[in-house]
mmCIF file of C-alpha atoms in Angstrom:
data_model
loop_
_atom_site.group_PDB
_atom_site.id
_atom_site.type_symbol
_atom_site.label_atom_id
_atom_site.label_comp_id
_atom_site.label_asym_id
_atom_site.label_seq_id
_atom_site.Cartn_x
_atom_site.Cartn_y
_atom_site.Cartn_z
ATOM 1 C CA UNK A 1 -47.776 -17.395 149.268
ATOM 2 C CA UNK A 2 -46.629 -17.103 152.909
ATOM 3 C CA UNK A 3 -45.529 -13.795 154.132
ATOM 4 C CA UNK A 4 -42.682 -13.198 156.493
ATOM 5 C CA UNK A 5 -41.994 -10.008 158.337
ATOM 6 C CA UNK A 6 -38.473 -9.400 159.617
ATOM 7 C CA UNK A 7 -38.116 -6.546 162.201
ATOM 8 C CA UNK A 8 -35.376 -4.835 164.178
ATOM 9 C CA UNK A 9 -35.202 -1.734 166.317
ATOM 10 C CA UNK A 10 -34.702 0.638 163.372
ATOM 11 C CA UNK A 11 -35.527 -1.570 160.443
ATOM 12 C CA UNK A 12 -32.243 -0.821 158.745
ATOM 13 C CA UNK A 13 -29.074 -3.018 159.586
ATOM 14 C CA UNK A 14 -30.002 -5.952 161.484
ATOM 15 C CA UNK A 15 -33.270 -6.679 159.587
ATOM 16 C CA UNK A 16 -31.292 -6.261 156.214
ATOM 17 C CA UNK A 17 -28.937 -8.988 157.200
ATOM 18 C CA UNK A 18 -31.608 -11.175 158.562
ATOM 19 C CA UNK A 19 -33.573 -10.825 155.381
ATOM 20 C CA UNK A 20 -30.613 -11.716 153.208
ATOM 21 C CA UNK A 21 -29.766 -14.910 155.225
ATOM 22 C CA UNK A 22 -33.475 -15.881 155.422
ATOM 23 C CA UNK A 23 -33.872 -15.321 151.541
ATOM 24 C CA UNK A 24 -30.703 -17.308 150.928
ATOM 25 C CA UNK A 25 -32.032 -20.210 153.085
ATOM 26 C CA UNK A 26 -35.530 -20.151 151.440
ATOM 27 C CA UNK A 27 -33.878 -20.154 148.000
ATOM 28 C CA UNK A 28 -31.806 -23.302 148.895
ATOM 29 C CA UNK A 29 -34.797 -25.055 150.327
ATOM 30 C CA UNK A 30 -36.987 -24.097 147.167
ATOM 31 C CA UNK A 31 -39.569 -22.416 149.475
ATOM 32 C CA UNK A 32 -41.427 -19.632 148.172
ATOM 33 C CA UNK A 33 -42.261 -16.863 150.666
ATOM 34 C CA UNK A 34 -42.642 -13.085 150.490
ATOM 35 C CA UNK A 35 -39.911 -11.511 152.875
ATOM 36 C CA UNK A 36 -40.333 -7.974 154.081
ATOM 37 C CA UNK A 37 -38.655 -5.827 156.649
ATOM 38 C CA UNK A 38 -39.653 -3.045 158.951
ATOM 39 C CA UNK A 39 -38.729 -1.323 162.343
ATOM 40 C CA UNK A 40 -40.396 -2.356 165.582
ATOM 41 C CA UNK A 41 -41.804 1.140 166.078
ATOM 42 C CA UNK A 42 -43.557 1.235 162.698
ATOM 43 C CA UNK A 43 -45.587 -1.928 163.422
ATOM 44 C CA UNK A 44 -48.783 -2.316 165.360
ATOM 45 C CA UNK A 45 -50.155 -5.647 166.515
ATOM 46 C CA UNK A 46 -52.441 -5.551 163.520
ATOM 47 C CA UNK A 47 -49.341 -5.284 161.253
ATOM 48 C CA UNK A 48 -47.690 -8.281 162.759
ATOM 49 C CA UNK A 49 -50.868 -10.317 162.615
ATOM 50 C CA UNK A 50 -51.224 -9.682 158.950
ATOM 51 C CA UNK A 51 -48.111 -11.916 158.298
ATOM 52 C CA UNK A 52 -47.699 -15.740 158.568
ATOM 53 C CA UNK A 53 -44.488 -15.430 160.581
ATOM 54 C CA UNK A 54 -42.458 -12.660 162.216
ATOM 55 C CA UNK A 55 -38.723 -12.844 162.731
ATOM 56 C CA UNK A 56 -37.534 -10.252 165.201
ATOM 57 C CA UNK A 57 -34.056 -9.343 166.290
ATOM 58 C CA UNK A 58 -35.479 -9.251 169.836
ATOM 59 C CA UNK A 59 -38.298 -10.865 171.919
ATOM 60 C CA UNK A 60 -41.705 -9.150 171.505
ATOM 61 C CA UNK A 61 -43.823 -8.871 174.584
ATOM 62 C CA UNK A 62 -47.130 -7.963 173.196
ATOM 63 C CA UNK A 63 -50.116 -10.413 173.967
ATOM 64 C CA UNK A 64 -52.077 -8.880 171.054
ATOM 65 C CA UNK A 65 -49.639 -10.447 168.564
ATOM 66 C CA UNK A 66 -51.173 -13.789 167.513
ATOM 67 C CA UNK A 67 -48.676 -14.609 164.629
ATOM 68 C CA UNK A 68 -45.823 -16.817 165.647
ATOM 69 C CA UNK A 69 -42.799 -14.856 166.515
ATOM 70 C CA UNK A 70 -39.195 -16.362 166.065
ATOM 71 C CA UNK A 71 -36.251 -14.377 167.666
ATOM 72 C CA UNK A 72 -33.892 -14.404 164.680
ATOM 73 C CA UNK A 73 -30.675 -12.831 166.390
ATOM 74 C CA UNK A 74 -28.988 -16.132 165.418
ATOM 75 C CA UNK A 75 -29.265 -15.160 161.830
ATOM 76 C CA UNK A 76 -26.857 -12.286 162.612
ATOM 77 C CA UNK A 77 -24.415 -14.483 164.660
ATOM 78 C CA UNK A 78 -24.811 -17.789 163.165
ATOM 79 C CA UNK A 79 -25.481 -19.272 166.541
ATOM 80 C CA UNK A 80 -28.538 -21.211 166.641
ATOM 81 C CA UNK A 81 -29.173 -20.642 162.971
ATOM 82 C CA UNK A 82 -30.350 -24.137 162.275
ATOM 83 C CA UNK A 83 -33.047 -23.988 164.971
ATOM 84 C CA UNK A 84 -34.353 -20.752 163.355
ATOM 85 C CA UNK A 85 -34.311 -22.221 159.872
ATOM 86 C CA UNK A 86 -36.307 -25.272 161.363
ATOM 87 C CA UNK A 87 -38.773 -23.055 162.942
ATOM 88 C CA UNK A 88 -39.296 -21.027 159.760
ATOM 89 C CA UNK A 89 -39.688 -24.236 157.717
ATOM 90 C CA UNK A 90 -42.293 -25.621 160.119
ATOM 91 C CA UNK A 91 -44.388 -22.436 159.809
ATOM 92 C CA UNK A 92 -44.064 -21.843 156.148
ATOM 93 C CA UNK A 93 -44.680 -25.387 155.095
ATOM 94 C CA UNK A 94 -48.027 -25.659 157.024
#
């Protein structure tokens, strides 16, 4: 099963909302994936790289992160949500 990490600054509010929206989408699409959340500060590059996909509330500038990172702020606003969902499907269904 693919693993997705959702991160935001403190790992509380924004990531909780993004996890909820993402889980609803995955359920609708019948896609099985493990979704976890964390704060940016609690994660090292190794942590990020142990997942198949990272959905972040902000851009991550760390060249040591080799896992695909999607900026998921659109999951909070609804703006650009379809592009985020398409990118998630692309990674998870590989």
